């Protein structure tokens, strides 16, 4: 066994082999894969091998498309036929809402150039003569859908990786991983120990056990999944071309041709977990006892649609385990809090995602960052709060609802609440309907006057529409109170904290008592984050950002920290709460509860300082507001939240203080064209393509990403951030909708909603530069309907920002 490798990949399933292949192909031949048994010994060997690209979010679609396009390449490079069938595939819809789901998906996928079309009933019959089209409303056809032979595809990756110089050791179970003082890892097998710079945990069904060797707990649980294969069917034999794959999201089944029969799989309505307390080390090329009764409901629905299935003999049933994360997305990237430990685990659909995961993991290791935003797959989207009970509840729910439609704004209650800030009961009593942010309950809106305290989902404007309108108008008319506790909060201190922050922030550091908005760039000038930085002292800063990204950002900070202890970054997000007061009467309100001088000259826009508010000493108050109003964000230890909340509510009673939730905040910031991190901003963009370009100070001598930002500036933007006013009917854009100009695909939206104060439907998004033209007619495709839109170069509300500077 080699004594050293730059990277050791643990696990020789489709994922591990794809990671190894990409590392070697990208120029790192001294990489090793360790497989405890034969390659494909986990979920891989018994998969159905179906492949498709029509999916969301955008990164999943992009990487699934990439994976699909890679198959002919690895077939050649690996000199290994992989049984790749591009037979096309159709997704069926019976109900109106299911058709809307497919319309939305089709539009979203145009951003990544994934073709699909609705086909007529005649075309459905032509392509799949065995189908009963009764009651069928639509079928979305994806011409590139198909399937591969799982073992052959895995072996093709492995053979191609070897060709590029990688080494694979089979029958080499990893029994220990130990990090040495210098940061390198020792990976031990019974045959010996390899030292390496980086470990990639691609151990699939055993990813939990392999992670535990390094003291890491991954939120994963295996579930059983079944498909059956029929005997040869005369109806299939009689077909002149191969049957397209067919899936029915409303009945939770999928099928494809297998030989001259059919392979039918189902996401049964009763999920069965497997090996909850640990995957047995002895489990190998085995199957679990099948239980067709669990599949009966889906089977009967499939027979309704494909009647000849009802009389086909069953040749084989496969019941195999696969491992899921709480949202079914893979866990990819450097594990937060470690050095040189990457995850490529929890891969639910390895034949669609394996190639893409291989690519981004290899880029991340070799180049320091992936080439696109993969937060939706990043292991950092979960945290310590993601315990077993949550993981179990969520994996069960999402297995059982695997292909169910997800409505706009839909929240999932399963497994919640996980954690709450102190105000939770107060907010609930006030009518709050909650969403989830990094495990915390956050108020979305407040049901009033006896209306149901819950979301009711549909594609059109939902039950909360008018009430959120009242909240949004209440803020701009007088004053609103938001609970902003779920934001991320980092305290940065230490002798060199200013110097360090100045190097990682793209904007100039604020003076003491001042605040600044600042992006952080990667070395390649991609956006990493968007923060409010308040300087509380010479060497003390409060850095505020997106709550959902706190582990992602903490990982970034830690990987850039000096090793001499001269800078300290603490994530105080769970220990500190926030309340946000905004609106023209916000100053009046705060003046009633604090002795501090709130006057515009004493405490101007973009100031930040400490003073007592109500009974809470030393509140950090920052004069900013995502609403675009005169606003103050208050940050304080969580023990003070309830008294402070009560004090503000009481003091605001005669000011018509409005309790407002995040949906009102989203409407208000849309009116201001303020982009939101994770929606409109991500590492998909260079700052000059967004509205954050003005916060990147190229006159600063040195900061991370500066040189690359200069190159990007010279090259010009690939896309341009845009605000659209949409002539919507009763459905607003949500984000992801395709935008057309003169019939051509011109761009896409990233968020949208109703601007209650401007009385317009507003969407933010990106246009290809050649389409960015004022006074031009655009169309935003909302749930299949192209709605006229105009480009607005200025924010729709208070474009000069006078109100927030008041
Ligand atoms: C019935 C069924 C049907 C499916 N159909 C499809 C489909 O149609 N399309 C699709 O895309 N996906 C499908 N899947 C899912 C697919 O099988 C998985 O997404 C994929 O196989 C995951 O691959 P992996 O490499 O991540 O993990 P695994 O296949 O589990 O591989 C992990 C590997 O790591 C090795 N390993 C574990 N521990 C160690 C250790 N300590 N040291 C060394 N090696 C170790 C194991 O032996 C194994 O070979 C299906 C799954 C099931 C159960």
mmCIF file of N, CA and C and ligand atoms in Angstrom, residues 10-16 34-44 46-50 172-174 202-206 210 225-227 254 318 320-322 344 347-352, ligand 1:
data_model
loop_
_atom_site.group_PDB
_atom_site.id
_atom_site.type_symbol
_atom_site.label_atom_id
_atom_site.label_comp_id
_atom_site.label_asym_id
_atom_site.label_seq_id
_atom_site.Cartn_x
_atom_site.Cartn_y
_atom_site.Cartn_z
ATOM 1 N N UNK A 10 -12.677 7.435 0.645
ATOM 2 C CA UNK A 10 -13.133 6.208 1.324
ATOM 3 C C UNK A 10 -14.474 5.800 0.725
ATOM 4 N N UNK A 11 -14.490 4.670 0.049
ATOM 5 C CA UNK A 11 -15.743 4.154 -0.510
ATOM 6 C C UNK A 11 -15.714 4.074 -2.021
ATOM 7 N N UNK A 12 -15.970 2.892 -2.527
ATOM 8 C CA UNK A 12 -15.915 2.675 -3.979
ATOM 9 C C UNK A 12 -17.275 2.415 -4.585
ATOM 10 N N UNK A 13 -18.251 3.237 -4.212
ATOM 11 C CA UNK A 13 -19.537 3.246 -4.903
ATOM 12 C C UNK A 13 -19.453 4.254 -6.041
ATOM 13 N N UNK A 14 -20.607 4.570 -6.628
ATOM 14 C CA UNK A 14 -20.608 5.507 -7.749
ATOM 15 C C UNK A 14 -20.024 6.861 -7.326
ATOM 16 N N UNK A 15 -20.298 7.287 -6.090
ATOM 17 C CA UNK A 15 -19.850 8.619 -5.667
ATOM 18 C C UNK A 15 -18.331 8.655 -5.493
ATOM 19 N N UNK A 16 -17.801 7.696 -4.729
ATOM 20 C CA UNK A 16 -16.355 7.682 -4.478
ATOM 21 C C UNK A 16 -15.584 7.567 -5.780
ATOM 22 N N UNK A 34 -10.003 3.754 -1.215
ATOM 23 C CA UNK A 34 -10.021 2.532 -0.403
ATOM 24 C C UNK A 34 -11.449 1.999 -0.358
ATOM 25 N N UNK A 35 -11.596 0.753 -0.732
ATOM 26 C CA UNK A 35 -12.925 0.123 -0.733
ATOM 27 C C UNK A 35 -12.852 -1.114 0.163
ATOM 28 N N UNK A 36 -13.799 -1.212 1.076
ATOM 29 C CA UNK A 36 -13.713 -2.300 2.063
ATOM 30 C C UNK A 36 -13.955 -3.663 1.425
ATOM 31 N N UNK A 37 -14.661 -3.691 0.281
ATOM 32 C CA UNK A 37 -14.987 -4.972 -0.337
ATOM 33 C C UNK A 37 -14.695 -4.853 -1.837
ATOM 34 N N UNK A 38 -15.646 -5.277 -2.670
ATOM 35 C CA UNK A 38 -15.530 -5.002 -4.098
ATOM 36 C C UNK A 38 -16.140 -3.625 -4.364
ATOM 37 N N UNK A 39 -15.771 -2.994 -5.488
ATOM 38 C CA UNK A 39 -16.442 -1.747 -5.854
ATOM 39 C C UNK A 39 -17.943 -2.024 -5.957
ATOM 40 N N UNK A 40 -18.737 -1.019 -5.726
ATOM 41 C CA UNK A 40 -20.224 -1.066 -5.800
ATOM 42 C C UNK A 40 -20.876 -1.830 -4.655
ATOM 43 N N UNK A 41 -20.160 -2.021 -3.535
ATOM 44 C CA UNK A 41 -20.716 -2.894 -2.487
ATOM 45 C C UNK A 41 -21.727 -2.239 -1.547
ATOM 46 N N UNK A 42 -22.164 -1.027 -1.849
ATOM 47 C CA UNK A 42 -23.181 -0.399 -1.002
ATOM 48 C C UNK A 42 -24.508 -0.367 -1.726
ATOM 49 N N UNK A 43 -25.124 0.819 -1.783
ATOM 50 C CA UNK A 43 -26.400 0.956 -2.508
ATOM 51 C C UNK A 43 -26.201 0.806 -4.003
ATOM 52 N N UNK A 44 -24.972 1.040 -4.443
ATOM 53 C CA UNK A 44 -24.738 1.200 -5.873
ATOM 54 C C UNK A 44 -25.144 -0.003 -6.719
ATOM 55 N N UNK A 46 -27.348 -2.316 -6.527
ATOM 56 C CA UNK A 46 -28.739 -2.691 -6.762
ATOM 57 C C UNK A 46 -29.613 -1.532 -7.245
ATOM 58 N N UNK A 47 -28.987 -0.405 -7.634
ATOM 59 C CA UNK A 47 -29.801 0.738 -8.071
ATOM 60 C C UNK A 47 -30.475 0.451 -9.409
ATOM 61 N N UNK A 48 -31.522 1.235 -9.667
ATOM 62 C CA UNK A 48 -32.222 1.086 -10.948
ATOM 63 C C UNK A 48 -31.497 1.837 -12.064
ATOM 64 N N UNK A 49 -30.629 2.754 -11.688
ATOM 65 C CA UNK A 49 -29.785 3.443 -12.674
ATOM 66 C C UNK A 49 -30.497 4.490 -13.513
ATOM 67 N N UNK A 50 -31.682 4.912 -13.100
ATOM 68 C CA UNK A 50 -32.414 5.923 -13.887
ATOM 69 C C UNK A 50 -31.711 7.270 -13.801
ATOM 70 N N UNK A 172 -10.046 -3.290 1.325
ATOM 71 C CA UNK A 172 -9.236 -2.484 2.247
ATOM 72 C C UNK A 172 -10.141 -1.606 3.103
ATOM 73 N N UNK A 173 -10.784 -2.193 4.091
ATOM 74 C CA UNK A 173 -11.687 -1.385 4.922
ATOM 75 C C UNK A 173 -10.923 -0.380 5.779
ATOM 76 N N UNK A 174 -11.416 0.811 5.810
ATOM 77 C CA UNK A 174 -10.797 1.829 6.676
ATOM 78 C C UNK A 174 -11.290 1.578 8.093
ATOM 79 N N UNK A 202 -16.811 9.043 1.251
ATOM 80 C CA UNK A 202 -17.827 8.686 0.238
ATOM 81 C C UNK A 202 -18.315 7.276 0.545
ATOM 82 N N UNK A 203 -18.498 7.011 1.846
ATOM 83 C CA UNK A 203 -18.769 5.634 2.263
ATOM 84 C C UNK A 203 -20.246 5.274 2.251
ATOM 85 N N UNK A 204 -21.061 6.096 1.587
ATOM 86 C CA UNK A 204 -22.458 5.738 1.319
ATOM 87 C C UNK A 204 -23.190 5.220 2.546
ATOM 88 N N UNK A 205 -23.637 3.982 2.474
ATOM 89 C CA UNK A 205 -24.420 3.396 3.572
ATOM 90 C C UNK A 205 -23.660 3.412 4.900
ATOM 91 N N UNK A 206 -22.329 3.480 4.819
ATOM 92 C CA UNK A 206 -21.500 3.461 6.034
ATOM 93 C C UNK A 206 -20.887 4.842 6.311
ATOM 94 N N UNK A 210 -17.956 5.766 9.105
ATOM 95 C CA UNK A 210 -16.646 6.319 8.721
ATOM 96 C C UNK A 210 -16.482 7.709 9.352
ATOM 97 N N UNK A 225 -35.800 0.744 0.032
ATOM 98 C CA UNK A 225 -36.455 1.183 -1.206
ATOM 99 C C UNK A 225 -36.613 -0.024 -2.124
ATOM 100 N N UNK A 226 -37.782 -0.114 -2.760
ATOM 101 C CA UNK A 226 -38.065 -1.322 -3.548
ATOM 102 C C UNK A 226 -38.398 -1.016 -5.001
ATOM 103 N N UNK A 227 -37.987 -1.911 -5.853
ATOM 104 C CA UNK A 227 -38.553 -1.950 -7.206
ATOM 105 C C UNK A 227 -38.714 -3.401 -7.619
ATOM 106 N N UNK A 254 -42.326 5.128 -10.454
ATOM 107 C CA UNK A 254 -41.570 5.394 -11.680
ATOM 108 C C UNK A 254 -41.328 4.059 -12.373
ATOM 109 N N UNK A 318 -36.427 -6.165 -5.851
ATOM 110 C CA UNK A 318 -35.210 -5.647 -5.206
ATOM 111 C C UNK A 318 -35.660 -4.764 -4.046
ATOM 112 N N UNK A 320 -33.602 -2.687 -1.386
ATOM 113 C CA UNK A 320 -32.247 -2.349 -0.950
ATOM 114 C C UNK A 320 -32.253 -1.110 -0.088
ATOM 115 N N UNK A 321 -31.221 -0.939 0.737
ATOM 116 C CA UNK A 321 -31.153 0.289 1.535
ATOM 117 C C UNK A 321 -30.451 1.415 0.783
ATOM 118 N N UNK A 322 -30.886 2.613 1.030
ATOM 119 C CA UNK A 322 -30.186 3.807 0.558
ATOM 120 C C UNK A 322 -30.194 4.799 1.716
ATOM 121 N N UNK A 344 -18.766 13.448 0.879
ATOM 122 C CA UNK A 344 -19.478 13.216 -0.393
ATOM 123 C C UNK A 344 -20.454 12.093 -0.055
ATOM 124 N N UNK A 347 -25.874 10.453 -0.601
ATOM 125 C CA UNK A 347 -26.208 10.675 -2.015
ATOM 126 C C UNK A 347 -27.397 9.788 -2.380
ATOM 127 N N UNK A 348 -28.539 10.423 -2.531
ATOM 128 C CA UNK A 348 -29.775 9.673 -2.712
ATOM 129 C C UNK A 348 -29.926 9.164 -4.135
ATOM 130 N N UNK A 349 -29.391 9.901 -5.077
ATOM 131 C CA UNK A 349 -29.556 9.498 -6.470
ATOM 132 C C UNK A 349 -28.204 9.603 -7.179
ATOM 133 N N UNK A 350 -27.365 8.636 -6.839
ATOM 134 C CA UNK A 350 -25.956 8.689 -7.220
ATOM 135 C C UNK A 350 -25.713 8.670 -8.707
ATOM 136 N N UNK A 351 -26.645 8.112 -9.484
ATOM 137 C CA UNK A 351 -26.405 8.042 -10.923
ATOM 138 C C UNK A 351 -26.758 9.346 -11.600
ATOM 139 N N UNK A 352 -27.463 10.192 -10.880
ATOM 140 C CA UNK A 352 -27.748 11.537 -11.368
ATOM 141 C C UNK A 352 -26.766 12.558 -10.805
HETATM 142 C C1 LIG B 1 -33.638 0.004 -4.763
HETATM 143 C C2 LIG B 1 -32.844 1.225 -5.126
HETATM 144 C C3 LIG B 1 -32.977 1.797 -6.382
HETATM 145 C C4 LIG B 1 -32.251 2.921 -6.727
HETATM 146 N N1 LIG B 1 -32.387 3.467 -7.971
HETATM 147 C C5 LIG B 1 -31.660 4.554 -8.326
HETATM 148 C C6 LIG B 1 -31.765 5.120 -9.620
HETATM 149 O O1 LIG B 1 -32.557 4.679 -10.434
HETATM 150 N N2 LIG B 1 -30.987 6.191 -9.939
HETATM 151 C C7 LIG B 1 -30.125 6.725 -9.035
HETATM 152 O O2 LIG B 1 -29.446 7.691 -9.361
HETATM 153 N N3 LIG B 1 -30.014 6.213 -7.793
HETATM 154 C C8 LIG B 1 -30.744 5.147 -7.427
HETATM 155 N N4 LIG B 1 -30.626 4.619 -6.167
HETATM 156 C C9 LIG B 1 -29.737 5.281 -5.213
HETATM 157 C C10 LIG B 1 -28.296 4.909 -5.471
HETATM 158 O O3 LIG B 1 -28.167 3.538 -5.332
HETATM 159 C C11 LIG B 1 -27.394 5.639 -4.494
HETATM 160 O O4 LIG B 1 -27.631 7.015 -4.584
HETATM 161 C C12 LIG B 1 -25.920 5.413 -4.795
HETATM 162 O O5 LIG B 1 -25.662 4.079 -5.001
HETATM 163 C C13 LIG B 1 -25.056 5.927 -3.653
HETATM 164 O O6 LIG B 1 -23.736 5.635 -3.969
HETATM 165 P P1 LIG B 1 -22.548 5.934 -2.963
HETATM 166 O O7 LIG B 1 -21.299 5.652 -3.710
HETATM 167 O O8 LIG B 1 -22.723 7.279 -2.400
HETATM 168 O O9 LIG B 1 -22.748 4.915 -1.762
HETATM 169 P P2 LIG B 1 -22.650 3.329 -1.704
HETATM 170 O O10 LIG B 1 -23.128 2.716 -2.963
HETATM 171 O O11 LIG B 1 -23.310 2.896 -0.457
HETATM 172 O O12 LIG B 1 -21.107 3.054 -1.654
HETATM 173 C C14 LIG B 1 -20.331 3.209 -0.504
HETATM 174 C C15 LIG B 1 -19.098 2.334 -0.648
HETATM 175 O O13 LIG B 1 -18.241 2.601 0.458
HETATM 176 C C16 LIG B 1 -17.673 1.396 0.880
HETATM 177 N N5 LIG B 1 -17.272 1.545 2.278
HETATM 178 C C17 LIG B 1 -18.077 1.695 3.347
HETATM 179 N N6 LIG B 1 -17.352 1.766 4.483
HETATM 180 C C18 LIG B 1 -16.070 1.667 4.118
HETATM 181 C C19 LIG B 1 -14.857 1.651 4.847
HETATM 182 N N7 LIG B 1 -14.836 1.767 6.178
HETATM 183 N N8 LIG B 1 -13.702 1.520 4.164
HETATM 184 C C20 LIG B 1 -13.707 1.404 2.820
HETATM 185 N N9 LIG B 1 -14.834 1.395 2.083
HETATM 186 C C21 LIG B 1 -16.003 1.517 2.727
HETATM 187 C C22 LIG B 1 -18.787 0.389 0.687
HETATM 188 O O14 LIG B 1 -18.339 -0.926 0.652
HETATM 189 C C23 LIG B 1 -19.406 0.855 -0.612
HETATM 190 O O15 LIG B 1 -18.851 0.233 -1.721
HETATM 191 C C24 LIG B 1 -31.353 3.491 -5.787
HETATM 192 C C25 LIG B 1 -31.216 2.918 -4.521
HETATM 193 C C26 LIG B 1 -31.960 1.795 -4.181
HETATM 194 C C27 LIG B 1 -31.808 1.212 -2.823
#
